[in-house]
């Protein structure tokens, strides 16, 4: 499991399967951002922290998707262990995400 890998995982806080972006892995946990297609119906405050994945098809996603950077979630390692990776952010999107997070940090 590497940073910026994308997996489908069962997330207990939503009781459903969803794509997640791996940020970091420890011995017991994997830290992730949720990935969502739900953007239009969100408030401006929430959407301000949604990062648009430009190369969503190359990342293995089925639809235009957004990384929800509102909170970093942690999953037990076994939730993703042995699961197939569905994709990975492109280098361009990794760079853009870093810039997005840096700018967001400056305004909060």
PDB file of C-alpha atoms in Angstrom:
ATOM      1  CA  UNK A   1       0.000   0.000   0.000  1.00  0.00           C
ATOM      2  CA  UNK A   2       1.476   3.331  -1.071  1.00  0.00           C
ATOM      3  CA  UNK A   3       0.461   6.967  -0.714  1.00  0.00           C
ATOM      4  CA  UNK A   4      -2.013   8.061  -3.402  1.00  0.00           C
ATOM      5  CA  UNK A   5      -3.229   4.504  -4.100  1.00  0.00           C
ATOM      6  CA  UNK A   6      -6.994   4.227  -4.446  1.00  0.00           C
ATOM      7  CA  UNK A   7      -8.953   1.315  -2.988  1.00  0.00           C
ATOM      8  CA  UNK A   8     -12.608   0.449  -2.511  1.00  0.00           C
ATOM      9  CA  UNK A   9     -13.213  -0.053   1.196  1.00  0.00           C
ATOM     10  CA  UNK A  10     -16.113  -0.626   3.544  1.00  0.00           C
ATOM     11  CA  UNK A  11     -16.165   2.490   5.692  1.00  0.00           C
ATOM     12  CA  UNK A  12     -17.945   2.027   8.994  1.00  0.00           C
ATOM     13  CA  UNK A  13     -18.757   5.722   9.472  1.00  0.00           C
ATOM     14  CA  UNK A  14     -20.995   5.559   6.382  1.00  0.00           C
ATOM     15  CA  UNK A  15     -21.806   1.833   6.441  1.00  0.00           C
ATOM     16  CA  UNK A  16     -21.030   1.464   2.755  1.00  0.00           C
ATOM     17  CA  UNK A  17     -18.326   0.716   0.226  1.00  0.00           C
ATOM     18  CA  UNK A  18     -16.551   3.735  -1.183  1.00  0.00           C
ATOM     19  CA  UNK A  19     -13.292   4.685  -2.844  1.00  0.00           C
ATOM     20  CA  UNK A  20     -10.606   5.986  -0.518  1.00  0.00           C
ATOM     21  CA  UNK A  21      -7.239   7.630  -1.170  1.00  0.00           C
ATOM     22  CA  UNK A  22      -4.368   6.241   0.893  1.00  0.00           C
ATOM     23  CA  UNK A  23      -2.321   8.916   2.633  1.00  0.00           C
ATOM     24  CA  UNK A  24      -0.204   6.893   5.032  1.00  0.00           C
ATOM     25  CA  UNK A  25       0.030   3.417   6.503  1.00  0.00           C
ATOM     26  CA  UNK A  26       1.214   2.383   9.955  1.00  0.00           C
ATOM     27  CA  UNK A  27       1.473  -1.084  11.472  1.00  0.00           C
ATOM     28  CA  UNK A  28      -2.202  -1.100  12.439  1.00  0.00           C
ATOM     29  CA  UNK A  29      -3.932   1.725  10.557  1.00  0.00           C
ATOM     30  CA  UNK A  30      -4.301   3.269   7.128  1.00  0.00           C
ATOM     31  CA  UNK A  31      -5.036   6.998   6.954  1.00  0.00           C
ATOM     32  CA  UNK A  32      -7.283   7.977   4.056  1.00  0.00           C
ATOM     33  CA  UNK A  33      -9.373  10.678   2.466  1.00  0.00           C
ATOM     34  CA  UNK A  34     -12.827   9.724   1.199  1.00  0.00           C
ATOM     35  CA  UNK A  35     -13.456  10.026  -2.518  1.00  0.00           C
ATOM     36  CA  UNK A  36     -16.935  11.041  -3.628  1.00  0.00           C
ATOM     37  CA  UNK A  37     -18.933  11.891  -6.731  1.00  0.00           C
ATOM     38  CA  UNK A  38     -21.381  13.941  -4.660  1.00  0.00           C
ATOM     39  CA  UNK A  39     -20.407  17.567  -5.148  1.00  0.00           C
ATOM     40  CA  UNK A  40     -23.275  19.631  -6.499  1.00  0.00           C
ATOM     41  CA  UNK A  41     -25.589  19.084  -3.529  1.00  0.00           C
ATOM     42  CA  UNK A  42     -23.001  20.094  -0.925  1.00  0.00           C
ATOM     43  CA  UNK A  43     -22.785  23.498   0.720  1.00  0.00           C
ATOM     44  CA  UNK A  44     -20.171  25.999  -0.443  1.00  0.00           C
ATOM     45  CA  UNK A  45     -18.331  25.529   2.862  1.00  0.00           C
ATOM     46  CA  UNK A  46     -18.013  21.777   2.327  1.00  0.00           C
ATOM     47  CA  UNK A  47     -17.216  22.082  -1.406  1.00  0.00           C
ATOM     48  CA  UNK A  48     -14.363  24.467  -0.595  1.00  0.00           C
ATOM     49  CA  UNK A  49     -12.519  21.443   0.819  1.00  0.00           C
ATOM     50  CA  UNK A  50     -13.322  19.071  -2.058  1.00  0.00           C
ATOM     51  CA  UNK A  51     -10.442  18.561  -4.470  1.00  0.00           C
ATOM     52  CA  UNK A  52     -11.514  17.808  -8.055  1.00  0.00           C
ATOM     53  CA  UNK A  53      -9.619  14.839  -9.489  1.00  0.00           C
ATOM     54  CA  UNK A  54      -8.698  15.971 -12.975  1.00  0.00           C
ATOM     55  CA  UNK A  55      -7.462  12.597 -14.234  1.00  0.00           C
ATOM     56  CA  UNK A  56     -10.236  10.516 -12.647  1.00  0.00           C
ATOM     57  CA  UNK A  57     -10.328   7.913 -15.434  1.00  0.00           C
ATOM     58  CA  UNK A  58      -6.569   7.286 -15.231  1.00  0.00           C
ATOM     59  CA  UNK A  59      -7.027   6.959 -11.437  1.00  0.00           C
ATOM     60  CA  UNK A  60      -9.378   4.005 -11.987  1.00  0.00           C
ATOM     61  CA  UNK A  61     -12.592   5.827 -11.105  1.00  0.00           C
ATOM     62  CA  UNK A  62     -15.897   5.456 -12.978  1.00  0.00           C
ATOM     63  CA  UNK A  63     -17.112   9.065 -12.732  1.00  0.00           C
ATOM     64  CA  UNK A  64     -15.863  12.569 -12.092  1.00  0.00           C
ATOM     65  CA  UNK A  65     -14.769  12.371  -8.470  1.00  0.00           C
ATOM     66  CA  UNK A  66     -13.604  14.606  -5.659  1.00  0.00           C
ATOM     67  CA  UNK A  67     -11.320  14.033  -2.691  1.00  0.00           C
ATOM     68  CA  UNK A  68     -13.016  15.107   0.515  1.00  0.00           C
ATOM     69  CA  UNK A  69     -10.212  16.792   2.435  1.00  0.00           C
ATOM     70  CA  UNK A  70     -12.515  17.886   5.272  1.00  0.00           C
ATOM     71  CA  UNK A  71     -11.143  15.107   7.472  1.00  0.00           C
ATOM     72  CA  UNK A  72      -8.541  12.383   7.442  1.00  0.00           C
ATOM     73  CA  UNK A  73     -10.045   9.027   8.371  1.00  0.00           C
ATOM     74  CA  UNK A  74      -8.295   6.009   9.797  1.00  0.00           C
ATOM     75  CA  UNK A  75      -9.136   2.446   8.873  1.00  0.00           C
ATOM     76  CA  UNK A  76      -7.858  -0.744  10.442  1.00  0.00           C
ATOM     77  CA  UNK A  77      -5.171  -2.132   8.156  1.00  0.00           C
ATOM     78  CA  UNK A  78      -7.122  -5.362   7.604  1.00  0.00           C
ATOM     79  CA  UNK A  79      -9.927  -3.402   5.872  1.00  0.00           C
ATOM     80  CA  UNK A  80      -7.613  -2.829   2.880  1.00  0.00           C
ATOM     81  CA  UNK A  81      -5.087  -5.651   3.296  1.00  0.00           C
ATOM     82  CA  UNK A  82      -5.350  -8.067   0.394  1.00  0.00           C
ATOM     83  CA  UNK A  83      -7.832  -5.890  -1.494  1.00  0.00           C
ATOM     84  CA  UNK A  84      -6.973  -5.005  -5.078  1.00  0.00           C
ATOM     85  CA  UNK A  85      -5.848  -1.474  -5.801  1.00  0.00           C
ATOM     86  CA  UNK A  86      -8.262   0.168  -8.259  1.00  0.00           C
ATOM     87  CA  UNK A  87      -5.933   2.972  -9.246  1.00  0.00           C
ATOM     88  CA  UNK A  88      -3.569   5.726  -8.247  1.00  0.00           C
ATOM     89  CA  UNK A  89      -3.607   9.500  -8.563  1.00  0.00           C
ATOM     90  CA  UNK A  90      -1.580  10.718 -11.515  1.00  0.00           C
ATOM     91  CA  UNK A  91       1.557  12.755 -10.810  1.00  0.00           C
ATOM     92  CA  UNK A  92      -0.297  15.843 -12.047  1.00  0.00           C
ATOM     93  CA  UNK A  93      -3.158  15.317  -9.578  1.00  0.00           C
ATOM     94  CA  UNK A  94      -0.707  14.561  -6.752  1.00  0.00           C
ATOM     95  CA  UNK A  95       1.001  17.897  -7.402  1.00  0.00           C
ATOM     96  CA  UNK A  96      -2.322  19.724  -7.671  1.00  0.00           C
ATOM     97  CA  UNK A  97      -3.567  18.109  -4.433  1.00  0.00           C
ATOM     98  CA  UNK A  98      -0.413  19.260  -2.613  1.00  0.00           C
ATOM     99  CA  UNK A  99      -0.959  22.811  -3.842  1.00  0.00           C
ATOM    100  CA  UNK A 100      -4.657  22.646  -2.893  1.00  0.00           C
ATOM    101  CA  UNK A 101      -3.852  21.478   0.640  1.00  0.00           C
ATOM    102  CA  UNK A 102      -1.128  24.130   1.025  1.00  0.00           C
ATOM    103  CA  UNK A 103      -3.483  26.922  -0.035  1.00  0.00           C
ATOM    104  CA  UNK A 104      -6.227  25.610   2.220  1.00  0.00           C
ATOM    105  CA  UNK A 105      -3.788  25.583   5.133  1.00  0.00           C
ATOM    106  CA  UNK A 106      -2.961  29.230   4.540  1.00  0.00           C
ATOM    107  CA  UNK A 107      -6.609  30.299   4.746  1.00  0.00           C
ATOM    108  CA  UNK A 108      -7.658  28.281   7.810  1.00  0.00           C
TER     109      UNK A 108
END
